[in-house]
Rosetta silent file (secondary structure, phi, psi, omega in degrees, C-alpha in Angstrom):
SEQUENCE: MPAIEIIEEGEDGFDLDAVVDESPPPTPPPKTARAGPASAARSPGGRAFHPSSSFAGRRPGYAFKTGPSGTGYYPDGNVSDAVAATFGEPATPATPPPSAKLSLLQPSGSADAEPHSVEVTFAAGGLAPKDLDIRMKSDGKLDVRSERWTASLKADLGHAVAPDLAEAWVHDGVATLRVPVAAA
SCORE:     score description
SCORE:     0.000 S_00000001
   1 L     0.000  132.991 -179.305   21.685   -2.835   32.117 S_00000001
   2 L   -72.249  148.275  174.346   18.738   -0.573   31.274 S_00000001
   3 E   -87.783  148.934  179.647   16.898   -1.007   27.961 S_00000001
   4 E  -110.290  126.447  177.107   16.541    2.057   25.769 S_00000001
   5 L  -106.641  118.191 -178.737   13.211    2.757   24.125 S_00000001
   6 L   -82.824  118.057 -176.254   13.530    5.147   21.159 S_00000001
   7 L   -86.869  -46.447  178.700   10.549    7.457   21.218 S_00000001
   8 L  -157.633  159.424  178.826   11.182    9.572   18.139 S_00000001
   9 E  -105.757  123.314  178.880   13.882   10.552   15.728 S_00000001
  10 E  -106.795  179.117 -179.762   14.627   14.280   15.559 S_00000001
  11 L   -63.360  -31.108 -177.108   16.854   16.360   13.301 S_00000001
  12 L   -99.610   15.623  177.863   19.677   16.185   15.838 S_00000001
  13 E   123.081 -156.380 -175.790   19.394   12.449   16.555 S_00000001
  14 E   -95.367  147.456  174.358   17.309   10.238   18.809 S_00000001
  15 L   -87.412  110.275 -175.590   15.356   11.285   21.875 S_00000001
  16 L  -104.172   26.924 -178.485   16.720    9.004   24.577 S_00000001
  17 L   -69.400  -21.177 -173.766   14.594   10.349   27.449 S_00000001
  18 L   -97.364   65.665  176.225   12.698    7.099   27.812 S_00000001
  19 E   -88.767  125.872 -177.629   15.302    4.876   29.497 S_00000001
  20 E  -127.178  157.026  175.870   13.580    2.054   31.339 S_00000001
  21 L   -69.532  148.482  177.266   14.703   -0.913   33.424 S_00000001
  22 L   -65.340  138.229  177.105   14.812   -4.236   31.640 S_00000001
  23 L  -147.748  168.854  179.827   11.694   -6.230   32.223 S_00000001
  24 L   -57.045  145.667  179.948   10.045   -9.151   30.479 S_00000001
  25 L   -62.464  150.540  179.721    8.961   -8.241   26.949 S_00000001
  26 L   -64.822  155.055  177.120    5.317   -7.232   26.609 S_00000001
  27 L   -67.538  126.630 -179.390    2.834   -9.836   25.513 S_00000001
  28 L   -67.257  155.168  178.464    2.514   -9.619   21.719 S_00000001
  29 L   -65.289  158.479  179.049   -0.906   -8.804   20.275 S_00000001
  30 L   -57.274  147.618 -177.454   -2.989  -11.778   19.114 S_00000001
  31 L   -65.117  -17.043  179.698   -1.943  -13.170   15.739 S_00000001
  32 L   -78.505  -13.700  179.802   -5.383  -12.411   14.337 S_00000001
  33 L   -72.349  133.732  178.357   -4.781   -8.660   14.670 S_00000001
  34 L  -127.084  154.192  178.506   -3.910   -7.049   11.386 S_00000001
  35 L   -63.921  146.259  176.527   -2.827   -3.545   10.510 S_00000001
  36 L   130.960 -177.506 -174.863   -5.660   -1.307    9.412 S_00000001
  37 L   -59.827  -34.194 -176.663   -8.835    0.250   10.690 S_00000001
  38 L   -66.541  -30.385 -177.327  -10.158   -2.945   12.283 S_00000001
  39 L  -106.549    1.753 -178.081   -7.149   -3.259   14.608 S_00000001
  40 L   -82.144  122.882  177.796   -6.369    0.414   15.134 S_00000001
  41 L   -90.407  135.968 -178.340   -7.126    1.571   18.679 S_00000001
  42 E   -88.194  141.194  174.255   -8.188    5.193   18.999 S_00000001
  43 L   -84.246  169.803  178.654   -6.590    7.609   21.438 S_00000001
  44 L   -57.704  -29.582  179.286   -8.729   10.059   23.422 S_00000001
  45 L   -80.901   -3.927  177.496   -7.914   12.682   20.755 S_00000001
  46 L   100.314  -11.045  179.546   -9.233   10.407   18.017 S_00000001
  47 L   -82.069  149.395 -172.759   -5.904    9.367   16.482 S_00000001
  48 E  -100.278  151.221  166.651   -5.310    5.652   16.088 S_00000001
  49 L   -78.632  135.214  179.544   -2.583    3.242   17.170 S_00000001
  50 E  -120.019  111.573 -179.852   -1.150    1.535   14.072 S_00000001
  51 E   -63.636  140.772  176.761    0.497   -1.869   14.620 S_00000001
  52 L  -158.364  127.110 -177.430    3.846   -2.322   12.878 S_00000001
  53 L   -76.002  -18.224  179.180    6.453   -4.991   13.550 S_00000001
  54 L  -142.167  159.020 -179.983    9.297   -2.727   12.403 S_00000001
  55 L   -69.589  123.221 -177.626   10.115    0.975   12.186 S_00000001
  56 L  -114.912   29.159  178.382    9.000    2.259    8.763 S_00000001
  57 L   105.017  160.407 -178.166   10.173    5.860    9.095 S_00000001
  58 L   -69.574  138.728  178.006    9.225    8.905   11.142 S_00000001
  59 L  -128.749  111.583 -178.280    5.543    9.823   11.178 S_00000001
  60 L   -54.628  133.172  179.344    4.644   13.292   12.502 S_00000001
  61 L    88.403   -0.589 -178.884    2.301   13.045   15.454 S_00000001
  62 E  -133.115  151.080  175.555    3.239    9.427   16.182 S_00000001
  63 E  -121.360  134.011  177.055    5.939    7.652   18.202 S_00000001
  64 E   -87.531  121.443 -178.802    7.174    4.157   17.310 S_00000001
  65 E  -165.269  173.106  173.222    7.328    2.039   20.459 S_00000001
  66 E  -101.351  124.867 -177.526    6.123   -1.044   22.266 S_00000001
  67 E  -141.364 -159.737 -175.129    3.167   -0.288   24.502 S_00000001
  68 L   -61.269  -26.383  179.447   -0.085   -1.750   25.801 S_00000001
  69 L   -96.547    4.138 -178.697   -1.387   -2.532   22.289 S_00000001
  70 E   108.173 -165.468 -178.878    1.911   -4.051   21.098 S_00000001
  71 E   -87.543  136.106  178.539    4.658   -2.661   18.860 S_00000001
  72 E   162.110 -160.158 -177.479    3.742    0.089   16.423 S_00000001
  73 E   -97.904  117.549  178.925    2.970    3.774   16.020 S_00000001
  74 E  -104.366  146.149  173.826    1.251    5.401   18.997 S_00000001
  75 E   -56.563  133.437 -178.173   -0.195    8.932   18.979 S_00000001
  76 L   -88.568  120.436  179.998    2.487   11.240   20.379 S_00000001
  77 L   -67.620  -13.392 -178.660    1.246   13.309   23.313 S_00000001
  78 L   -84.483   -6.512 -179.981    3.871   15.962   22.509 S_00000001
  79 L  -120.301  132.993 -178.801    2.135   16.923   19.273 S_00000001
  80 L   -67.240  152.471  177.981   -1.355   18.381   19.244 S_00000001
  81 H   -59.883  -34.203 -179.980   -4.064   16.456   17.433 S_00000001
  82 H   -64.247  -41.685  178.741   -4.569   19.482   15.178 S_00000001
  83 H   -68.009  -45.448 -179.424   -0.914   19.398   14.066 S_00000001
  84 H   -62.491  -35.911 -178.718   -0.939   15.620   13.606 S_00000001
  85 H   -64.245  -26.762  178.508   -4.170   15.831   11.590 S_00000001
  86 L   -68.406  -19.456  179.195   -2.417   18.017    9.013 S_00000001
  87 L   -98.700  -11.820  179.471   -0.185   15.039    8.245 S_00000001
  88 L    75.879 -173.760  179.337   -2.999   12.454    8.214 S_00000001
  89 L   -73.250  158.981  177.119   -2.781    8.851    9.317 S_00000001
  90 L   -57.591  146.302 -178.369    0.490    6.941    8.899 S_00000001
  91 L   -68.034  149.458  175.126    1.118    5.771    5.368 S_00000001
  92 L   -72.953  134.077  179.970    0.381    2.197    4.377 S_00000001
  93 L   -60.898  146.750  179.714    3.632    0.270    3.964 S_00000001
  94 L   -70.280  144.819  178.626    4.673   -0.398    0.379 S_00000001
  95 E  -128.991  161.162  174.961    4.081   -3.886   -0.979 S_00000001
  96 L   -64.951  155.086  178.474    5.193   -5.703   -4.123 S_00000001
  97 L   -68.757  154.552  178.565    2.820   -5.344   -7.076 S_00000001
  98 L   -74.248  169.045  175.142    0.255   -8.121   -7.574 S_00000001
  99 L   -81.657  145.498  179.308    0.466  -10.692  -10.360 S_00000001
 100 L  -100.505  145.542  174.578   -1.447   -9.938  -13.535 S_00000001
 101 E  -114.420  124.853  179.684   -3.735  -12.367  -15.349 S_00000001
 102 E  -101.612  138.733  176.041   -4.076  -11.897  -19.115 S_00000001
 103 E  -133.749  142.968  175.386   -7.125  -13.046  -21.082 S_00000001
 104 E  -101.963  128.216  179.455   -7.853  -12.828  -24.799 S_00000001
 105 E  -100.994  123.090 -177.306  -11.419  -11.901  -25.693 S_00000001
 106 L  -117.139  159.098  175.822  -12.621  -13.386  -28.973 S_00000001
 107 L   -58.257  141.331 -177.976  -15.865  -13.075  -30.908 S_00000001
 108 L   -60.645  140.703  179.159  -18.402  -15.552  -29.514 S_00000001
 109 L    77.501    6.758 -177.953  -18.463  -18.897  -31.306 S_00000001
 110 L  -128.220   71.405 -176.622  -15.045  -18.283  -32.899 S_00000001
 111 L   -63.319  -26.588 -178.898  -12.462  -20.002  -30.696 S_00000001
 112 L   -93.904   -4.624 -177.464   -9.877  -19.939  -33.505 S_00000001
 113 L   -72.643  156.833  175.658  -10.493  -16.306  -34.496 S_00000001
 114 L   -64.021  136.658 -179.008   -8.016  -13.544  -33.753 S_00000001
 115 L   -64.423  149.834  177.291   -8.876  -11.894  -30.394 S_00000001
 116 L   -98.258  -18.642  178.836  -10.585   -8.509  -30.507 S_00000001
 117 E  -148.602  156.794  172.417   -9.439   -7.398  -27.021 S_00000001
 118 E  -115.463  133.952  179.428   -6.893   -8.154  -24.338 S_00000001
 119 E  -119.415  132.407  178.436   -8.022   -8.053  -20.719 S_00000001
 120 E  -118.627  129.358  176.415   -5.655   -7.753  -17.762 S_00000001
 121 E  -126.161  148.818  175.522   -6.881   -8.316  -14.199 S_00000001
 122 E  -157.910  155.795  179.208   -5.045   -8.080  -10.875 S_00000001
 123 E   -66.651  125.316 -178.421   -5.860   -7.785   -7.188 S_00000001
 124 L  -100.634  -10.508 -178.365   -6.264   -4.114   -6.354 S_00000001
 125 L    55.432 -127.427 -179.971   -6.792   -4.489   -2.604 S_00000001
 126 L   -93.324   14.548 -178.604   -7.838   -1.082   -1.309 S_00000001
 127 L   -77.638  143.555  173.322   -6.641    0.804   -4.386 S_00000001
 128 L  -104.697  162.431  179.332   -8.979    3.083   -6.311 S_00000001
 129 H   -53.210  -33.537 -179.258   -8.520    3.878  -10.016 S_00000001
 130 H   -68.750  -16.513  179.216   -7.009    7.251   -9.057 S_00000001
 131 H   -84.107   -4.758 -176.403   -4.243    5.345   -7.176 S_00000001
 132 L  -109.176  134.977  173.859   -3.054    3.672  -10.387 S_00000001
 133 E  -108.402  103.826 -174.173   -0.762    5.183  -13.024 S_00000001
 134 E  -101.768  125.435  178.296   -1.456    3.098  -16.144 S_00000001
 135 E  -126.342  124.475 -177.489    0.891    3.336  -19.113 S_00000001
 136 E  -134.460  135.801  179.162    0.243    1.293  -22.214 S_00000001
 137 L  -108.343  155.943 -177.608    2.042    1.359  -25.553 S_00000001
 138 L   -64.079  -20.003  178.072    0.631    0.334  -28.910 S_00000001
 139 L   -79.893    2.548  176.076    3.196   -2.512  -29.108 S_00000001
 140 L    93.405   11.490  177.363    1.382   -4.193  -26.186 S_00000001
 141 E   -88.264  127.260 -178.719    3.713   -3.237  -23.331 S_00000001
 142 E  -116.056  136.766  177.790    1.819   -2.450  -20.116 S_00000001
 143 E  -138.172  115.608  179.744    3.253   -0.671  -17.068 S_00000001
 144 E  -116.737  130.550 -178.526    1.030   -0.010  -14.017 S_00000001
 145 E  -124.931  151.369  174.629    2.397    1.917  -11.020 S_00000001
 146 L  -146.763  145.001  177.015    1.101    2.762   -7.569 S_00000001
 147 L   -64.862  -18.687 -179.584    2.687    4.652   -4.676 S_00000001
 148 L   -85.471   -6.526 -178.612    1.722    1.670   -2.508 S_00000001
 149 E  -104.654  151.443  178.273    3.860   -0.786   -4.505 S_00000001
 150 L   -82.174  -14.459  179.269    7.626   -1.293   -4.301 S_00000001
 151 L  -151.526  173.390  178.186    7.856   -1.778   -8.086 S_00000001
 152 L   -92.035  155.549  175.379    5.631   -1.419  -11.122 S_00000001
 153 E   -87.910  121.590 -178.757    3.451   -4.175  -12.553 S_00000001
 154 E  -118.769  141.424  178.442    4.702   -4.954  -16.058 S_00000001
 155 E  -149.525  146.354  172.808    3.050   -7.162  -18.648 S_00000001
 156 E  -103.037  117.373 -175.115    3.440   -7.948  -22.338 S_00000001
 157 L   -75.683  -12.635  175.395   -0.038   -8.158  -23.833 S_00000001
 158 L    79.136    1.358 -179.716    1.235  -10.231  -26.766 S_00000001
 159 L  -146.499  155.039  169.592   -0.568   -8.133  -29.404 S_00000001
 160 L   -72.051  136.350 -174.572   -0.426   -4.668  -30.888 S_00000001
 161 E  -128.469  170.814  177.039   -3.209   -2.722  -29.175 S_00000001
 162 L  -109.287   85.086 -174.424   -5.110    0.575  -29.378 S_00000001
 163 H   -60.051  -27.933 -179.154   -4.250    2.200  -25.998 S_00000001
 164 H   -69.567  -12.530  178.221   -6.404    5.272  -26.687 S_00000001
 165 H  -106.215    8.680 -177.621   -9.489    2.977  -26.604 S_00000001
 166 L   -68.672  149.595  175.429   -8.526    1.203  -23.358 S_00000001
 167 E  -123.869  148.071  178.253  -10.960    0.991  -20.440 S_00000001
 168 E  -143.606  142.857  176.629  -10.079    0.461  -16.770 S_00000001
 169 E  -155.994  161.686  175.217  -12.139   -0.101  -13.634 S_00000001
 170 E  -123.653  128.459  179.338  -11.923   -1.510  -10.109 S_00000001
 171 E  -145.176  129.971  178.969  -14.728   -3.706   -8.751 S_00000001
 172 L    52.721   40.293  175.763  -14.767   -5.929   -5.645 S_00000001
 173 L    78.170    8.975  179.313  -11.030   -5.452   -5.109 S_00000001
 174 E  -120.756  127.110  176.166  -10.060   -6.462   -8.666 S_00000001
 175 E   -90.532  136.957  178.309   -8.677   -4.001  -11.222 S_00000001
 176 E  -126.496  131.475  174.457   -9.532   -4.721  -14.858 S_00000001
 177 E  -119.670  126.079  179.532   -7.894   -3.158  -17.919 S_00000001
 178 E  -125.477  127.829 -177.916   -9.451   -3.936  -21.298 S_00000001
 179 E  -136.350  133.992  178.801   -7.862   -2.767  -24.538 S_00000001
 180 E   -68.997  145.304  173.724   -8.837   -3.555  -28.149 S_00000001
 181 E   -73.344  137.070 -178.417   -6.348   -5.370  -30.359 S_00000001
 182 L   -68.072  144.287  178.032   -5.141   -3.023  -33.125 S_00000001
 183 L   -66.020  139.927 -177.691   -6.444   -3.706  -36.636 S_00000001
 184 L   -75.066    0.000    0.000   -3.870   -5.476  -38.761 S_00000001
């Protein structure tokens, strides 16, 4: 029985033109290969192969298939590089949000004093500050969202805070949010 390789999904269904005889499965890529620029092979037109173990939706200018570089999204020869470039590279798959670490900042030499700020840190990976939607309420509820996450990062800061004085930055792959504790 022939195996069917689905090349792309169109509005009217699947393109089943690529029917091939069954043969041994291709050799998988080495386990050290990871998705991203380091493992993306470039096509002659400059577009990259993006490894993916499963179909994550249609990507204009790319076909999901198993080929010489393994399973993933290959540049589609049926779409010009100029058209594909208008859609950009395939999107990064969504991941769960990272865990947050809360720290209380107190005046130096006063371990028993009430904290003056709350600091929240979490792994930001390749996110930039513009990729984060930070929402903080004066009752100490924090909600951070990113299009790259499957859910929002939620934290209870444990203190009433002054969100209008909050600071946020990303450095060395770690996002830091610092907010003063509200005066009692």
